[in-house]
CSV table of C-alpha atoms in Angstrom, one decimal:
chain,number,residue,atom,x,y,z
A,1,MET,CA,0.0,-0.1,0.1
A,2,ASN,CA,1.4,3.3,-1.0
A,3,PRO,CA,1.9,6.1,1.3
A,4,TYR,CA,-0.8,8.9,1.5
A,5,VAL,CA,-1.6,11.9,2.2
A,6,LEU,CA,-4.5,14.1,4.0
A,7,SER,CA,-5.0,17.4,1.9
A,8,CYS,CA,-7.8,20.5,2.0
A,9,CYS,CA,-7.7,24.1,1.8
A,10,SER,CA,-6.9,26.9,4.1
A,11,THR,CA,-10.7,27.9,4.4
A,12,ALA,CA,-10.5,24.7,7.1
A,13,ASP,CA,-9.6,27.5,9.3
A,14,LEU,CA,-6.9,25.2,11.9
A,15,THR,CA,-4.2,26.8,12.5
A,16,LYS,CA,-0.6,26.5,11.0
A,17,ASP,CA,1.2,24.7,13.7
A,18,LYS,CA,-2.3,22.5,13.6
A,19,LEU,CA,-2.3,21.4,9.8
A,20,GLU,CA,1.6,20.8,10.7
A,21,GLU,CA,1.0,18.4,13.7
A,22,ARG,CA,-1.4,16.5,12.1
A,23,GLN,CA,0.4,16.0,8.5
A,24,ILE,CA,-2.1,18.0,6.7
A,25,ARG,CA,-1.2,19.6,3.7
A,26,TYR,CA,-2.7,22.7,2.5
A,27,VAL,CA,-3.7,24.8,-0.5
A,28,CYS,CA,-4.3,28.5,-0.2
A,29,PHE,CA,-7.2,30.7,-1.2
A,30,HIS,CA,-6.5,34.0,-2.0
A,31,PHE,CA,-8.6,37.1,-1.0
A,32,ILE,CA,-8.2,41.2,-1.5
A,33,LEU,CA,-8.1,43.9,0.2
A,34,ASP,CA,-8.6,47.3,-1.7
A,35,GLY,CA,-6.6,45.7,-4.5
A,36,GLU,CA,-4.7,44.6,-3.1
A,37,GLU,CA,-4.2,40.2,-3.2
A,38,PHE,CA,-2.9,38.4,-0.2
A,39,GLU,CA,-2.8,34.7,0.6
A,40,ASP,CA,-5.3,33.1,2.9
A,41,ASN,CA,-2.5,32.0,4.8
A,42,MET,CA,-3.5,31.5,8.6
A,43,GLY,CA,-2.7,34.9,9.2
A,44,GLU,CA,0.9,35.1,7.6
A,45,SER,CA,0.6,37.2,4.9
A,46,LEU,CA,-2.3,39.3,6.8
A,47,PRO,CA,-2.8,39.2,10.5
A,48,THR,CA,-6.4,38.1,10.9
A,49,GLU,CA,-6.7,40.7,13.4
A,50,GLU,CA,-5.7,44.1,11.0
A,51,LEU,CA,-8.0,42.0,8.4
A,52,TYR,CA,-10.3,43.0,10.2
A,53,ARG,CA,-9.4,46.0,11.9
A,54,ARG,CA,-9.4,47.6,8.2
A,55,MET,CA,-12.6,46.0,7.2
A,56,VAL,CA,-14.5,47.7,10.1
A,57,ALA,CA,-12.4,50.9,9.0
A,58,GLY,CA,-13.9,50.5,5.5
A,59,ALA,CA,-11.6,48.8,3.6
A,60,ASP,CA,-13.2,46.4,0.7
A,61,ALA,CA,-12.6,42.7,0.9
A,62,LYS,CA,-12.9,40.2,-2.1
A,63,THR,CA,-11.9,36.6,-2.3
A,64,SER,CA,-10.2,34.2,-5.0
A,65,GLN,CA,-10.8,30.2,-5.2
A,66,VAL,CA,-8.4,28.2,-6.0
A,67,THR,CA,-7.5,27.7,-9.5
A,68,VAL,CA,-7.6,24.8,-11.7
A,69,GLU,CA,-3.2,25.1,-12.0
A,70,ALA,CA,-2.7,25.6,-8.3
A,71,TYR,CA,-4.7,22.5,-7.6
A,72,ARG,CA,-2.5,20.7,-10.4
A,73,SER,CA,0.4,22.2,-9.2
A,74,HIS,CA,-0.5,21.4,-5.3
A,75,PHE,CA,-1.5,17.4,-6.5
A,76,GLU,CA,1.3,16.7,-8.8
A,77,ARG,CA,4.0,18.1,-5.9
A,78,LEU,CA,2.8,15.4,-3.8
A,79,LEU,CA,2.1,12.5,-6.2
A,80,ALA,CA,5.5,13.2,-7.3
A,81,ALA,CA,7.4,12.5,-4.1
A,82,GLY,CA,5.4,9.1,-4.1
A,83,ASN,CA,2.0,9.8,-2.3
A,84,ASP,CA,-1.6,8.6,-2.5
A,85,VAL,CA,-3.6,11.8,-2.2
A,86,LEU,CA,-7.2,12.5,-0.8
A,87,HIS,CA,-8.0,15.9,-0.8
A,88,ILE,CA,-11.0,17.5,1.1
A,89,ALA,CA,-12.7,20.8,-1.1
A,90,PHE,CA,-14.3,23.4,0.5
A,91,SER,CA,-18.2,23.3,0.4
A,92,SER,CA,-19.2,23.3,-3.4
A,93,GLY,CA,-22.5,25.5,-1.6
A,94,LEU,CA,-20.4,28.0,-1.1
A,95,SER,CA,-17.3,28.2,-3.8
A,96,GLY,CA,-16.3,26.5,-7.3
A,97,SER,CA,-12.7,25.4,-5.6
A,98,TYR,CA,-14.3,21.5,-5.3
A,99,ASN,CA,-14.9,21.5,-9.2
A,100,SER,CA,-11.5,23.0,-10.1
A,101,ALA,CA,-9.9,20.5,-7.5
A,102,ARG,CA,-11.9,17.8,-9.5
A,103,LEU,CA,-10.5,18.9,-12.9
A,104,ALA,CA,-7.3,19.2,-12.1
A,105,ALA,CA,-7.5,15.5,-10.4
A,106,GLU,CA,-8.8,13.9,-13.6
A,107,GLU,CA,-5.8,15.3,-15.6
A,108,LEU,CA,-3.2,14.2,-13.3
A,109,ARG,CA,-4.6,10.8,-13.0
A,110,SER,CA,-3.2,9.5,-16.7
A,111,ARG,CA,0.0,10.8,-15.5
A,112,TYR,CA,0.5,8.9,-12.4
A,113,PRO,CA,-1.5,5.5,-13.3
A,114,GLU,CA,0.2,4.1,-10.1
A,115,ARG,CA,-1.2,6.6,-7.4
A,116,LYS,CA,-4.9,6.9,-6.1
A,117,LEU,CA,-6.1,10.9,-6.4
A,118,TYR,CA,-9.4,11.0,-4.8
A,119,VAL,CA,-11.1,14.6,-4.2
A,120,VAL,CA,-14.0,14.9,-2.0
A,121,ASP,CA,-16.6,17.7,-1.4
A,122,SER,CA,-16.6,18.4,2.2
A,123,LEU,CA,-20.0,20.5,2.2
A,124,ALA,CA,-18.5,22.1,5.0
A,125,ALA,CA,-16.5,25.0,5.9
A,126,SER,CA,-14.6,27.1,8.5
A,127,SER,CA,-13.6,25.0,11.2
A,128,GLY,CA,-16.5,22.4,10.6
A,129,TYR,CA,-14.2,21.9,7.9
A,130,GLY,CA,-11.5,21.5,10.2
A,131,LEU,CA,-13.4,19.1,12.4
A,132,ILE,CA,-13.2,16.7,9.0
A,133,MET,CA,-9.7,17.1,8.7
A,134,GLU,CA,-8.8,16.1,12.1
A,135,THR,CA,-11.2,13.2,12.4
A,136,LEU,CA,-9.8,12.0,9.2
A,137,ALA,CA,-6.2,12.3,10.7
A,138,ASP,CA,-7.5,10.5,13.6
A,139,MET,CA,-8.1,7.8,11.4
A,140,ARG,CA,-5.6,7.7,8.9
A,141,ASP,CA,-3.5,6.9,12.4
A,142,ALA,CA,-5.4,4.4,13.4
A,143,GLY,CA,-4.0,2.5,10.5
A,144,ARG,CA,-7.5,3.2,8.5
A,145,SER,CA,-7.0,3.2,4.7
A,146,ILE,CA,-7.2,5.7,2.0
A,147,ASP,CA,-10.1,4.2,0.3
A,148,GLU,CA,-11.7,3.4,3.8
A,149,LEU,CA,-11.5,7.4,4.6
A,150,ARG,CA,-12.4,8.2,1.6
A,151,ASP,CA,-16.0,6.2,1.6
A,152,TRP,CA,-16.5,7.1,5.5
A,153,ILE,CA,-16.4,10.9,5.0
A,154,GLU,CA,-18.5,10.3,1.6
A,155,GLU,CA,-21.1,8.4,4.0
A,156,ASN,CA,-20.8,10.6,7.2
A,157,ARG,CA,-19.7,14.2,6.1
A,158,LEU,CA,-23.7,15.5,6.7
A,159,ARG,CA,-23.3,14.3,10.2
A,160,LEU,CA,-20.8,17.5,11.0
A,161,HIS,CA,-23.2,20.1,12.0
A,162,HIS,CA,-22.6,24.0,11.8
A,163,TRP,CA,-24.2,26.6,13.4
A,164,PHE,CA,-23.2,29.8,13.6
A,165,PHE,CA,-24.5,33.7,14.8
A,166,SER,CA,-23.4,37.3,14.1
A,167,THR,CA,-23.7,39.7,16.5
A,168,ASP,CA,-22.9,42.8,13.2
A,169,LEU,CA,-25.2,42.8,10.4
A,170,SER,CA,-23.3,45.8,9.0
A,171,PHE,CA,-20.8,43.1,6.3
A,172,TYR,CA,-23.8,41.5,5.5
A,173,ILE,CA,-25.6,44.4,4.2
A,174,LYS,CA,-22.7,45.2,2.6
A,175,GLY,CA,-22.4,42.2,0.9
A,176,GLY,CA,-26.1,42.0,-0.1
A,177,ARG,CA,-26.9,39.3,1.8
A,178,ILE,CA,-29.5,41.1,3.6
A,179,SER,CA,-31.2,44.1,2.3
A,180,LYS,CA,-29.7,47.7,4.2
A,181,THR,CA,-33.4,48.2,5.7
A,182,ALA,CA,-33.4,45.0,6.9
A,183,GLY,CA,-30.4,45.0,8.7
A,184,MET,CA,-31.1,48.7,10.0
A,185,VAL,CA,-34.0,47.2,11.7
A,186,GLY,CA,-32.2,44.3,12.9
A,187,THR,CA,-29.3,46.3,14.6
A,188,LEU,CA,-32.2,48.7,16.1
A,189,LEU,CA,-33.8,45.6,17.4
A,190,ASN,CA,-30.7,43.9,18.6
A,191,ILE,CA,-31.0,41.1,16.7
A,192,CYS,CA,-28.4,38.1,16.3
A,193,PRO,CA,-29.4,36.0,13.0
A,194,LEU,CA,-28.6,32.3,14.0
A,195,LEU,CA,-27.9,30.5,10.9
A,196,ASN,CA,-26.0,26.8,9.7
A,197,MET,CA,-25.0,24.6,6.8
A,198,ASP,CA,-27.6,22.6,4.9
A,199,ASN,CA,-27.4,19.6,3.7
A,200,LEU,CA,-26.4,21.2,0.2
A,201,GLY,CA,-23.3,22.8,2.1
A,202,ARG,CA,-24.9,26.5,2.1
A,203,LEU,CA,-25.4,28.8,4.7
A,204,GLN,CA,-29.3,29.0,5.3
A,205,PRO,CA,-30.6,31.3,8.2
A,206,ARG,CA,-32.8,30.0,10.4
A,207,GLU,CA,-33.6,32.3,13.6
A,208,LYS,CA,-33.8,35.6,14.7
A,209,ILE,CA,-33.6,35.8,18.1
A,210,ARG,CA,-32.9,39.7,20.3
A,211,THR,CA,-30.2,39.9,22.0
A,212,LYS,CA,-26.1,38.3,22.3
A,213,LYS,CA,-27.0,36.4,25.4
A,214,LYS,CA,-30.2,34.7,24.1
A,215,VAL,CA,-28.5,33.6,20.7
A,216,ILE,CA,-25.5,32.5,22.8
A,217,ARG,CA,-28.1,30.0,25.1
A,218,ARG,CA,-30.0,29.3,21.8
A,219,ILE,CA,-26.4,27.9,19.7
A,220,VAL,CA,-25.6,25.6,22.5
A,221,GLU,CA,-29.4,24.1,22.2
A,222,LYS,CA,-29.0,23.4,19.4
A,223,MET,CA,-25.7,21.6,19.7
A,224,THR,CA,-28.6,19.7,22.4
A,225,GLU,CA,-30.9,19.1,20.1
A,226,HIS,CA,-28.7,17.5,17.3
A,227,ALA,CA,-25.4,16.2,18.5
A,228,GLU,CA,-24.9,12.7,18.4
A,229,ASN,CA,-26.3,11.2,21.8
A,230,GLY,CA,-27.6,14.6,23.2
A,231,THR,CA,-25.8,16.0,26.1
A,232,ASP,CA,-23.7,12.6,26.1
A,233,TYR,CA,-21.7,13.4,23.2
A,234,SER,CA,-18.4,12.3,23.9
A,235,GLY,CA,-17.2,13.3,20.4
A,236,LYS,CA,-14.5,16.3,19.6
A,237,CYS,CA,-16.0,19.8,19.4
A,238,PHE,CA,-14.7,23.1,17.6
A,239,LEU,CA,-15.8,26.9,17.7
A,240,SER,CA,-14.1,29.9,15.5
A,241,HIS,CA,-15.3,33.3,15.8
A,242,SER,CA,-13.9,36.7,14.0
A,243,VAL,CA,-12.2,38.9,16.9
A,244,CYS,CA,-14.7,38.4,19.3
A,245,PRO,CA,-13.1,36.1,21.8
A,246,GLU,CA,-15.1,37.2,24.9
A,247,ASP,CA,-18.2,35.8,22.7
A,248,ALA,CA,-16.4,32.7,22.0
A,249,LYS,CA,-15.1,31.8,25.4
A,250,ALA,CA,-18.8,32.3,27.1
A,251,VAL,CA,-19.9,29.7,24.4
A,252,ALA,CA,-17.3,27.1,24.9
A,253,ALA,CA,-17.7,27.5,28.6
A,254,LEU,CA,-21.7,26.7,28.2
A,255,VAL,CA,-20.7,23.7,25.9
A,256,GLU,CA,-18.4,22.3,28.3
A,257,ALA,CA,-20.8,22.4,30.9
A,258,GLN,CA,-23.5,20.8,29.2
A,259,PHE,CA,-21.5,18.1,27.6
A,260,PRO,CA,-19.0,16.9,30.2
A,261,ASN,CA,-18.1,13.3,27.9
A,262,LEU,CA,-16.8,16.2,25.1
A,263,ASP,CA,-13.5,14.3,23.9
A,264,GLY,CA,-11.1,17.3,25.7
A,265,PRO,CA,-12.0,20.9,26.2
A,266,VAL,CA,-13.8,23.2,23.1
A,267,ARG,CA,-11.0,23.7,20.7
A,268,VAL,CA,-11.5,27.5,19.2
A,269,PHE,CA,-9.8,28.9,16.3
A,270,PRO,CA,-10.0,32.0,14.8
A,271,ILE,CA,-11.9,32.5,11.1
A,272,GLY,CA,-9.4,32.9,8.5
A,273,ALA,CA,-9.3,35.8,5.8
A,274,THR,CA,-11.8,34.0,3.3
A,275,ILE,CA,-14.6,33.3,5.4
A,276,GLY,CA,-14.2,36.4,7.5
A,277,SER,CA,-14.0,38.6,4.2
A,278,HIS,CA,-18.2,37.6,4.7
A,279,THR,CA,-18.9,37.8,8.0
A,280,GLY,CA,-16.4,40.4,8.7
A,281,PRO,CA,-16.1,40.6,12.9
A,282,GLY,CA,-18.4,39.7,15.7
A,283,THR,CA,-19.4,35.9,14.1
A,284,VAL,CA,-18.9,32.6,15.8
A,285,ALA,CA,-19.7,29.2,14.7
A,286,LEU,CA,-19.8,25.9,16.5
A,287,PHE,CA,-19.2,22.4,15.2
A,288,PHE,CA,-19.8,18.8,15.7
A,289,TRP,CA,-20.8,15.5,14.9
A,290,GLY,CA,-24.8,14.7,15.0
A,291,ASP,CA,-28.0,13.6,13.3
A,292,VAL,CA,-27.5,14.5,9.7
A,293,ARG,CA,-28.2,17.5,8.3
A,294,LYS,CA,-31.5,18.1,6.5
A,295,ASP,CA,-33.2,21.2,4.7
C-alpha cells in the first residue's frame, strides 16, 4: 500500500501549527483587500486582526477561489513524491473550488496511473471543515486506508453540524446578503441571526434572536438537539470566531458545562480571511458531529 497524504484548503480555519502537527497538507485561497491580493494562509500574509480592523475602517474585501492550475501544482508535488492523495475540498455550496480540484485531479490521473488521487466535496466550511480533517487524521493514524477514509467521509460528511451567529450585521448588508432596511431594523432591535449549513453545503438563516445573551444560549441548545447522543456526546467540538474572543469563550464554557463527556475541551480557532471577508467581525461558529443535516 502506497503512503498517502491528507489534503485540504486553507479555509478549514485551523492554525498552521495544527495542520503541521496532524500532517495535513493544504492549498491556499486568496483574498483581495482594497485591490491588494493576499494568500489566506492562517494570518501569515496579513494578521486576521488587521484584516478585520481594516474592514471596520471601510476597506473593501473580496475573495478568490483556488484555480485549477494551483490545484494541479499542489497535487503534482504530492504525487511526484510517491504519495497517494485524499483531498477534501471546501464546500461546493459556497465556492467553485471543488470543481477546480476535480478538474485538476482528472488531468493528473493519466500521468500518475500508479497513484490514487481522490477529491471529496466536504460540504463544510471554516473549523467544521477543520473538524472533518482532524477526524480523518485520527482515522489515518489508527491505521485506516485511504479508501476507507474516502468512503467514510462520503457517507458521514452530513453529520458534521455548523451553527453560527453574528452580532454585527453591517457586513451582511454590505455584501448584499440582507437588505439595508432589514439590516437597519435588525441592528435597532439588537437581533443576532442564527444560521446553519444545509445538506447542500449552503449557509441558511434559521432564527432571528434578540440579544447576544439569548443567541449564545440558543446555539448551545441546537447542539443539545442535534449532537450524537445528545448531552452524552463524546466527540470533539470545535469553535471559530472573528475577533470576538469573549463571545467565543462564553459559548465554549456553556458547551463544556452541558456536555461533560466531550473528547477534550472545546478547541477555539480564528475565522480566516476567506470566510471573514464575508462575515466581518462578530461571528461565532460551533461545530460537532450529530444527526444527518437536512434542509
